[in-house]
Coordinates of C-alpha atoms in Angstrom, one line a residue:
X1 CA 18.9 2.4 114.1
X2 CA 19.9 -1.2 114.2
X3 CA 16.9 -2.3 116.0
X4 CA 14.7 0.0 113.4
X5 CA 16.3 -1.4 110.5
X6 CA 15.8 -5.2 112.2
X7 CA 12.0 -4.5 112.9
X8 CA 11.9 -3.2 109.4
X9 CA 13.5 -6.2 107.9
X10 CA 11.2 -8.9 109.6
X11 CA 8.1 -6.5 108.6
X12 CA 9.2 -7.0 104.9
X13 CA 9.5 -10.7 105.6
X14 CA 6.3 -11.1 106.9
X15 CA 4.8 -9.9 104.1
X16 CA 6.7 -12.3 101.8
X17 CA 4.2 -15.1 101.2
X18 CA 5.8 -18.4 100.7
X19 CA 3.8 -20.7 98.1
X20 CA 3.0 -24.3 99.6
X21 CA 4.8 -27.2 98.3
X22 CA 7.7 -27.3 96.1
X23 CA 8.1 -24.5 93.8
X24 CA 8.6 -25.1 89.8
X25 CA 11.3 -24.4 88.1
X26 CA 10.5 -24.2 84.8
X27 CA 7.7 -23.2 82.8
X28 CA 5.9 -24.7 80.0
X29 CA 3.1 -22.6 78.0
X30 CA 0.8 -24.1 75.8
X31 CA -1.8 -22.4 73.5
X32 CA -4.0 -23.9 71.0
X33 CA -6.3 -21.6 68.8
X34 CA -9.8 -21.9 68.7
X35 CA -10.0 -24.1 71.1
X36 CA -13.8 -24.2 72.2
X37 CA -14.2 -25.0 76.2
X38 CA -17.4 -27.0 75.4
X39 CA -16.4 -28.8 72.6
X40 CA -13.3 -30.5 75.1
X41 CA -14.0 -33.9 76.7
X42 CA -13.5 -32.0 80.3
X43 CA -16.4 -30.4 79.6
X44 CA -18.6 -33.6 79.0
X45 CA -18.5 -33.2 75.5
X46 CA -19.0 -36.9 74.1
X47 CA -16.5 -37.1 71.6
X48 CA -13.1 -37.6 72.8
X49 CA -11.5 -34.6 71.2
X50 CA -9.1 -33.8 74.3
X51 CA -9.1 -37.5 75.4
X52 CA -7.0 -40.0 74.3
X53 CA -7.8 -43.8 75.5
X54 CA -4.9 -46.1 76.1
X55 CA -5.2 -49.9 76.2
X56 CA -3.5 -50.2 79.4
X57 CA -5.8 -47.8 81.2
X58 CA -3.1 -45.2 82.0
X59 CA -3.7 -41.8 81.1
X60 CA -2.1 -40.0 78.2
X61 CA -0.3 -36.8 78.6
X62 CA -3.4 -34.8 76.6
X63 CA -5.5 -31.9 77.1
X64 CA -7.8 -33.3 79.4
X65 CA -4.9 -34.7 81.8
X66 CA -3.7 -31.1 82.3
X67 CA -6.8 -29.6 83.2
X68 CA -8.1 -32.7 85.2
X69 CA -4.8 -32.7 87.3
X70 CA -4.4 -29.2 87.7
X71 CA -6.3 -26.1 88.8
X72 CA -8.7 -25.5 86.2
X73 CA -10.8 -22.0 85.8
X74 CA -14.1 -23.0 84.3
X75 CA -15.4 -19.9 83.6
X76 CA -12.0 -18.2 81.4
X77 CA -12.8 -15.8 78.5
X78 CA -10.8 -14.7 75.6
X79 CA -10.5 -10.7 74.7
X80 CA -11.0 -11.2 71.3
X81 CA -12.1 -13.6 68.7
X82 CA -8.8 -13.3 67.0
X83 CA -5.6 -15.2 67.8
X84 CA -3.3 -12.2 67.7
X85 CA -4.9 -9.8 69.8
X86 CA -5.8 -12.5 72.6
X87 CA -2.0 -13.9 72.6
X88 CA -1.0 -10.5 72.8
X89 CA -3.2 -9.8 76.2
X90 CA -1.7 -13.5 77.4
X91 CA 1.8 -12.0 76.9
X92 CA 1.4 -8.6 78.4
X93 CA -1.4 -8.9 81.2
X94 CA -3.3 -5.5 79.1
X95 CA -6.5 -5.5 77.4
X96 CA -6.2 -5.2 73.3
X97 CA -7.2 -1.3 73.5
X98 CA -4.0 -0.6 75.7
X99 CA -1.4 -3.0 74.0
X100 CA -3.0 -2.0 70.5
X101 CA -2.9 -5.2 68.8
X102 CA -6.3 -5.3 68.2
X103 CA -6.4 -7.2 64.9
X104 CA -4.5 -10.3 63.0
X105 CA -2.6 -7.5 61.4
X106 CA -1.5 -5.9 64.0
X107 CA 2.1 -5.5 65.5
X108 CA 2.9 -5.1 69.1
X109 CA 4.6 -2.0 70.6
X110 CA 8.4 -2.1 71.7
X111 CA 7.1 -0.1 74.9
X112 CA 5.4 -3.0 75.8
X113 CA 7.0 -5.9 77.8
X114 CA 6.0 -9.5 77.2
X115 CA 6.5 -12.4 79.5
X116 CA 9.2 -13.6 77.3
X117 CA 11.3 -10.7 77.6
X118 CA 10.5 -10.5 81.4
X119 CA 11.6 -14.2 82.2
X120 CA 14.3 -13.7 79.9
X121 CA 15.6 -10.7 82.3
X122 CA 14.9 -13.0 85.4
X123 CA 17.6 -15.2 83.8
X124 CA 15.2 -18.1 82.0
X125 CA 16.1 -19.6 78.9
X126 CA 13.4 -18.9 76.5
X127 CA 12.3 -20.9 73.4
X128 CA 8.9 -21.3 71.5
X129 CA 7.9 -23.7 68.7
X130 CA 4.6 -22.4 66.7
X131 CA 2.8 -23.4 64.1
X132 CA -0.1 -20.9 64.0
X133 CA -2.6 -20.6 61.3
X134 CA -1.3 -17.0 60.2
X135 CA 2.5 -16.1 60.8
X136 CA 3.4 -14.4 64.2
X137 CA 7.0 -13.7 63.7
X138 CA 6.4 -10.3 62.5
X139 CA 3.7 -9.4 65.4
X140 CA 6.4 -8.3 67.9
X141 CA 5.1 -11.6 69.6
X142 CA 8.4 -13.2 69.1
X143 CA 10.3 -10.8 71.5
X144 CA 12.4 -12.3 74.1
X145 CA 12.8 -15.7 72.7
X146 CA 16.2 -16.9 72.5
X147 CA 15.1 -19.5 70.1
X148 CA 11.6 -18.8 68.3
X149 CA 10.9 -21.7 65.5
X150 CA 7.5 -21.0 63.3
X151 CA 6.9 -24.1 61.4
X152 CA 4.1 -24.4 58.8
X153 CA 5.4 -27.5 57.1
X154 CA 3.5 -29.9 58.6
X155 CA 4.8 -33.5 57.6
X156 CA 8.6 -34.0 56.9
X157 CA 10.6 -37.0 56.7
X158 CA 13.1 -38.2 58.5
X159 CA 15.5 -41.4 57.8
X160 CA 12.4 -41.8 55.1
X161 CA 9.9 -41.7 58.1
X162 CA 7.0 -39.1 58.2
X163 CA 7.1 -36.9 61.2
X164 CA 5.3 -33.7 62.2
X165 CA 7.5 -30.7 61.3
X166 CA 7.0 -28.8 64.6
X167 CA 7.3 -32.1 66.5
X168 CA 10.5 -32.6 64.9
X169 CA 12.1 -29.1 65.5
X170 CA 11.0 -29.2 69.2
X171 CA 12.3 -32.7 69.8
X172 CA 15.8 -30.9 68.2
X173 CA 15.8 -28.6 70.6
X174 CA 15.0 -30.9 73.7
X175 CA 17.9 -33.1 72.6
X176 CA 20.6 -30.6 72.0
X177 CA 20.0 -27.2 73.6
X178 CA 17.7 -27.9 76.5
X179 CA 19.1 -27.3 79.9
X180 CA 17.4 -28.7 82.7
X181 CA 20.0 -26.9 85.0
X182 CA 18.8 -23.9 83.9
X183 CA 15.3 -22.3 84.3
X184 CA 13.3 -22.5 81.1
X185 CA 10.2 -20.9 79.6
X186 CA 9.1 -22.9 77.0
X187 CA 6.0 -22.3 74.6
X188 CA 4.5 -24.4 72.4
X189 CA 1.4 -23.1 70.3
X190 CA -0.8 -25.2 67.7
X191 CA -2.7 -23.2 64.9
X192 CA -5.4 -26.0 64.8
X193 CA -8.7 -26.3 65.0
X194 CA -8.6 -22.5 63.2
X195 CA -11.0 -22.8 60.0
X196 CA -10.8 -23.7 57.5
X197 CA -11.0 -27.3 59.0
X198 CA -8.8 -29.5 57.5
X199 CA -7.2 -32.0 59.7
X200 CA -4.5 -33.9 57.5
X201 CA -3.6 -37.4 58.5
X202 CA -0.9 -37.9 61.3
X203 CA 1.7 -40.5 60.6
X204 CA 2.4 -43.4 63.8
X205 CA 4.2 -46.3 63.8
X206 CA 1.1 -48.3 62.9
X207 CA 0.1 -46.2 60.2
X208 CA -1.6 -43.1 59.4
X209 CA -4.4 -41.7 61.5
X210 CA -7.4 -40.2 59.5
X211 CA -8.9 -37.1 61.6
X212 CA -10.7 -36.1 58.4
X213 CA -13.2 -38.5 58.7
X214 CA -13.6 -39.1 62.3
X215 CA -16.8 -37.5 62.9
X216 CA -18.3 -36.9 59.7
X217 CA -21.0 -39.3 58.4
X218 CA -19.3 -41.6 56.1
X219 CA -22.9 -41.7 54.2
X220 CA -22.6 -37.8 54.0
X221 CA -22.8 -36.8 50.4
X222 CA -23.1 -32.7 50.8
X223 CA -21.7 -29.5 49.7
X224 CA -19.4 -29.4 52.7
X225 CA -16.0 -28.3 51.9
X226 CA -12.6 -28.1 54.0
X227 CA -11.9 -24.7 52.8
X228 CA -12.1 -21.1 53.4
X229 CA -14.0 -20.0 50.6
X230 CA -17.0 -22.4 51.5
X231 CA -16.9 -20.9 54.9
X232 CA -16.8 -17.1 53.7
X233 CA -19.8 -18.2 51.6
X234 CA -21.9 -19.7 54.0
X235 CA -21.1 -17.0 56.7
X236 CA -22.1 -14.5 54.1
X237 CA -25.2 -15.9 53.9
X238 CA -24.9 -17.0 50.0
X239 CA -25.5 -21.3 50.8
X240 CA -28.3 -22.6 52.4
X241 CA -26.9 -25.6 55.0
X242 CA -28.9 -28.5 56.1
X243 CA -28.7 -30.1 59.4
X244 CA -26.4 -32.8 57.9
X245 CA -24.0 -30.2 56.7
X246 CA -24.0 -28.3 59.8
X247 CA -23.0 -31.9 61.6
X248 CA -20.6 -32.1 58.8
X249 CA -18.4 -28.8 59.8
X250 CA -18.9 -29.6 63.4
X251 CA -17.6 -33.1 62.8
X252 CA -14.7 -31.3 60.7
X253 CA -14.0 -28.9 63.7
X254 CA -13.9 -31.7 66.2
X255 CA -11.7 -33.9 64.0
X256 CA -9.4 -31.1 63.6
X257 CA -9.1 -30.5 67.4
X258 CA -8.4 -33.9 68.1
X259 CA -5.5 -34.1 65.5
X260 CA -4.0 -30.7 67.7
X261 CA -4.6 -32.8 71.0
X262 CA -2.6 -35.9 69.2
X263 CA 0.1 -33.6 68.3
X264 CA 0.2 -32.4 71.8
X265 CA 0.6 -35.6 73.3
X266 CA 3.6 -36.3 71.4
X267 CA 5.4 -33.1 72.2
X268 CA 4.6 -33.7 76.5
X269 CA 5.6 -37.4 76.2
X270 CA 9.1 -36.1 74.6
X271 CA 9.5 -33.4 77.4
X272 CA 8.9 -35.8 80.0
X273 CA 10.5 -38.5 78.7
X274 CA 13.7 -37.4 77.1
X275 CA 15.6 -36.6 79.9
X276 CA 17.7 -39.1 82.2
X277 CA 16.0 -37.7 85.3
X278 CA 12.8 -37.4 83.6
X279 CA 10.3 -37.2 86.6
X280 CA 12.5 -34.5 88.1
X281 CA 11.9 -32.2 84.8
X282 CA 8.5 -32.8 84.5
X283 CA 7.7 -32.7 88.0
X284 CA 9.8 -29.5 88.1
X285 CA 7.6 -27.7 85.5
X286 CA 4.6 -25.5 85.9
X287 CA 2.4 -26.2 82.7
X288 CA -0.1 -23.4 81.6
X289 CA -2.6 -24.6 79.0
X290 CA -4.7 -21.6 77.3
X291 CA -7.2 -21.6 75.0
X292 CA -7.0 -18.2 72.6
X293 CA -10.0 -18.0 71.4
X294 CA -13.4 -20.2 70.9
X295 CA -15.2 -20.6 67.9
X296 CA -18.8 -20.6 66.6
X297 CA -20.3 -23.7 64.6
X298 CA -23.5 -21.8 63.3
X299 CA -25.7 -21.0 66.3
X300 CA -26.0 -17.7 64.6
X301 CA -25.6 -18.6 61.2
X302 CA -21.9 -18.1 61.9
X303 CA -18.8 -20.1 61.7
X304 CA -15.4 -18.8 63.1
X305 CA -14.1 -16.7 66.0
X306 CA -12.6 -13.3 64.6
X307 CA -16.2 -11.6 64.5
X308 CA -17.5 -13.6 67.5
X309 CA -18.8 -11.3 70.8
X310 CA -20.8 -14.3 72.3
X311 CA -20.1 -17.2 74.6
X312 CA -18.9 -19.8 71.8
X313 CA -16.2 -17.6 70.3
X314 CA -14.8 -16.3 73.7
X315 CA -14.9 -19.3 76.3
X316 CA -11.7 -21.1 76.5
X317 CA -9.9 -23.6 79.0
X318 CA -7.4 -22.1 81.0
X319 CA -5.5 -24.5 83.4
X320 CA -2.5 -24.3 85.6
X321 CA -0.6 -27.8 86.4
X322 CA 2.1 -28.5 89.2
X323 CA 0.9 -30.7 91.6
X324 CA 3.7 -30.0 93.8
X325 CA 2.8 -26.7 94.6
X326 CA -0.9 -26.5 93.6
X327 CA -3.7 -26.6 96.8
X328 CA -7.4 -26.3 97.1
X329 CA -10.0 -27.2 94.7
X330 CA -9.2 -28.5 91.2
X331 CA -12.0 -26.3 89.4
X332 CA -12.7 -22.8 90.2
X333 CA -16.2 -20.8 88.5
X334 CA -14.8 -17.6 89.3
X335 CA -14.9 -15.4 85.7
X336 CA -11.1 -14.8 84.7
X337 CA -9.5 -13.4 81.6
X338 CA -6.5 -14.5 79.6
X339 CA -5.2 -11.1 81.0
X340 CA -4.8 -13.1 84.4
X341 CA -2.3 -15.5 83.1
X342 CA 1.3 -12.8 82.8
X343 CA 0.5 -11.5 86.6
X344 CA 0.1 -15.0 87.8
X345 CA 3.3 -16.2 86.2
X346 CA 5.0 -13.3 87.7
X347 CA 3.3 -14.0 91.0
X348 CA 4.4 -17.6 90.8
X349 CA 8.0 -17.4 89.8
X350 CA 8.9 -14.4 91.8
X351 CA 9.2 -11.9 88.8
X352 CA 8.5 -8.2 89.0
X353 CA 5.1 -7.3 88.2
X354 CA 4.3 -4.4 85.9
X355 CA 3.2 -1.2 86.8
X356 CA 0.3 -1.3 85.0
X357 CA -2.0 -4.6 84.2
X358 CA -5.8 -5.5 83.6
X359 CA -5.2 -8.9 84.8
X360 CA -4.5 -10.2 88.5
X361 CA -2.5 -13.3 90.0
X362 CA -4.9 -15.6 90.5
X363 CA -2.7 -17.6 93.4
X364 CA -4.8 -15.9 96.2
X365 CA -7.6 -18.2 94.7
X366 CA -5.6 -21.2 94.1
X367 CA -3.7 -21.0 97.3
X368 CA -6.0 -19.5 99.8
X369 CA -9.5 -20.7 98.1
X370 CA -10.6 -16.8 98.3
X371 CA -13.1 -16.0 95.9
X372 CA -11.9 -13.2 93.6
X373 CA -13.5 -9.9 93.5
X374 CA -16.2 -10.0 90.8
X375 CA -15.0 -7.5 87.5
X376 CA -15.7 -7.4 83.8
X377 CA -14.3 -9.3 81.2
X378 CA -14.4 -7.6 78.4
X379 CA -13.7 -8.5 74.9
X380 CA -13.3 -6.2 72.2
X381 CA -13.7 -6.0 68.4
X382 CA -12.1 -3.1 66.0
X383 CA -14.9 -0.5 65.3
X384 CA -16.1 -0.1 69.0
X385 CA -17.8 -3.6 69.5
X386 CA -17.9 -4.7 72.8
X387 CA -18.7 -7.8 74.5
X388 CA -18.7 -8.0 78.7
X389 CA -19.2 -11.0 80.9
X390 CA -20.2 -9.5 84.5
X391 CA -21.3 -11.7 87.0
X392 CA -24.1 -14.2 85.5
X393 CA -24.6 -11.5 82.4
X394 CA -23.2 -10.5 79.2
X395 CA -23.8 -7.4 77.3
X396 CA -22.6 -6.4 73.7
X397 CA -22.4 -2.6 72.8
X398 CA -22.1 -1.9 69.4
X399 CA -22.1 2.2 69.9
X400 CA -20.9 3.0 66.4
X401 CA -23.6 0.6 64.9
X402 CA -21.1 -0.8 62.5
X403 CA -23.3 -3.5 60.1
X404 CA -21.8 -6.2 59.9
X405 CA -22.7 -8.3 56.3
X406 CA -24.0 -11.9 56.1
X407 CA -25.1 -14.0 59.5
X408 CA -23.7 -11.9 62.2
X409 CA -25.5 -8.5 62.5
X410 CA -25.2 -7.0 66.0
X411 CA -27.8 -4.3 67.4
X412 CA -26.5 -1.4 69.5
X413 CA -27.5 -3.1 72.6
X414 CA -27.8 -6.7 73.7
X415 CA -28.0 -8.4 77.0
X416 CA -28.1 -12.2 77.7
X417 CA -29.0 -13.7 81.1
X418 CA -26.2 -16.7 81.3
X419 CA -27.7 -18.6 84.1
X420 CA -31.1 -19.3 82.0
X421 CA -29.6 -19.0 78.8
X422 CA -25.7 -20.2 78.6
X423 CA -25.9 -19.8 74.8
X424 CA -26.8 -16.6 75.0
X425 CA -29.6 -17.1 72.0
X426 CA -32.2 -14.7 73.5
X427 CA -31.5 -10.9 74.0
X428 CA -33.3 -9.9 76.9
X429 CA -32.7 -6.1 77.2
X430 CA -35.9 -5.0 77.2
X431 CA -36.9 -7.0 79.9
X432 CA -34.2 -6.0 82.3
X433 CA -33.6 -1.9 82.0
X434 CA -32.0 -2.0 85.5
X435 CA -29.5 -4.2 85.0
X436 CA -28.8 -3.4 81.3
X437 CA -28.0 0.3 82.9
X438 CA -25.7 -0.9 85.9
X439 CA -23.9 -3.1 83.2
X440 CA -23.6 -0.4 80.9
X441 CA -22.0 1.9 83.9
X442 CA -19.5 -0.9 84.8
X443 CA -18.1 -1.5 80.9
X444 CA -17.9 2.3 81.1
X445 CA -15.8 2.4 84.1
X446 CA -13.7 -0.2 82.7
X447 CA -12.8 1.9 79.6
X448 CA -11.7 4.7 82.1
X449 CA -9.2 2.7 83.7
X450 CA -8.2 1.3 80.0
X451 CA -8.3 4.1 77.6
X452 CA -7.8 3.3 74.2
X453 CA -4.7 3.8 72.7
X454 CA -6.3 4.6 69.3
X455 CA -7.6 7.8 71.4

């Protein structure tokens, strides 16, 4: 009997895969709304939206550094153009149809556990600091956090000096409550650059930085305004926008993104340099960076993300940064989704995985370099609107033929060959009927695996 037990123990031990290098002790999750992948400097975008230059030629702790020096999944897609459903998927590993939070007004069921709840049960101290474009406190997504701060105050004054409100609250937590000796899950969330794009100035020791006019032509005198009413009129097709108007809106978006990156850099600098053993804390932290949705910028006349079914509204950065335990290539081309984040974190930190998940751990890819088995990466909007990236194709299905007002209509079925049409502007469904049929079957199989909770 002892021999049998010993052999069983050895067999189990041989199945446990040790990760390379030194494992992280803490997790820092950074999420950004409307973070469109191809408007980041890492994607060779010419503007420094996510890259901060320094006069000493050293690298800043910005979004670009986290992607460049970590493992970047180049083809990551959100499950929705709306923030709340995408965030719920990232937190649960389930698609919106399974976790039930399909819209910005939805609430996550208490029957579904989140990463904060599971990390807390595993002995982690959990804290969140969020400045979302819309409140999250009542969404169920704050469950499991020992500390949850939702700050919309923008600029506050401390000793007569203007300081960003979220920055101040996070710093106070790090100064008074953060214990490097206890495993930590820290979540930082930025609502910008969500529309309307109105990047307010940021105070620094040398004065205010104006992001509002950073990328807008100083000679521009058109009708573009930084308010949601203007965008709604444009999206309803009530306004005729010129090329200069279009450029001005893109400039406002890019300025708002650069502002978010600037504030993130400040928070990361505080996190890295506040502690006495600063290198140990930073080096023992796994930093996960994820866009929650992209943003359409007029490619089809639509400005925003909540109605988006195309690459501009769904393609997001996803990166894991912990050089002490990451190996292999730095950029992977596999199509992945935000549902893969939670299983990856559970696998990485040795936390038991939920019994059901759409997502899968990405460690087999990062540690062993094995290509992931292709599978549909699906986004879904209320009313049965589905967008799926499968291989080099994207299929759109509007089964209920939902009519969408203004500039954003969708046919009953559309197909895009992303290899030759990466912007997804030319519907080729009539030219490829066999491909279309195969993709429809793949979507049907995905729906069978993940039936809608709405019945």
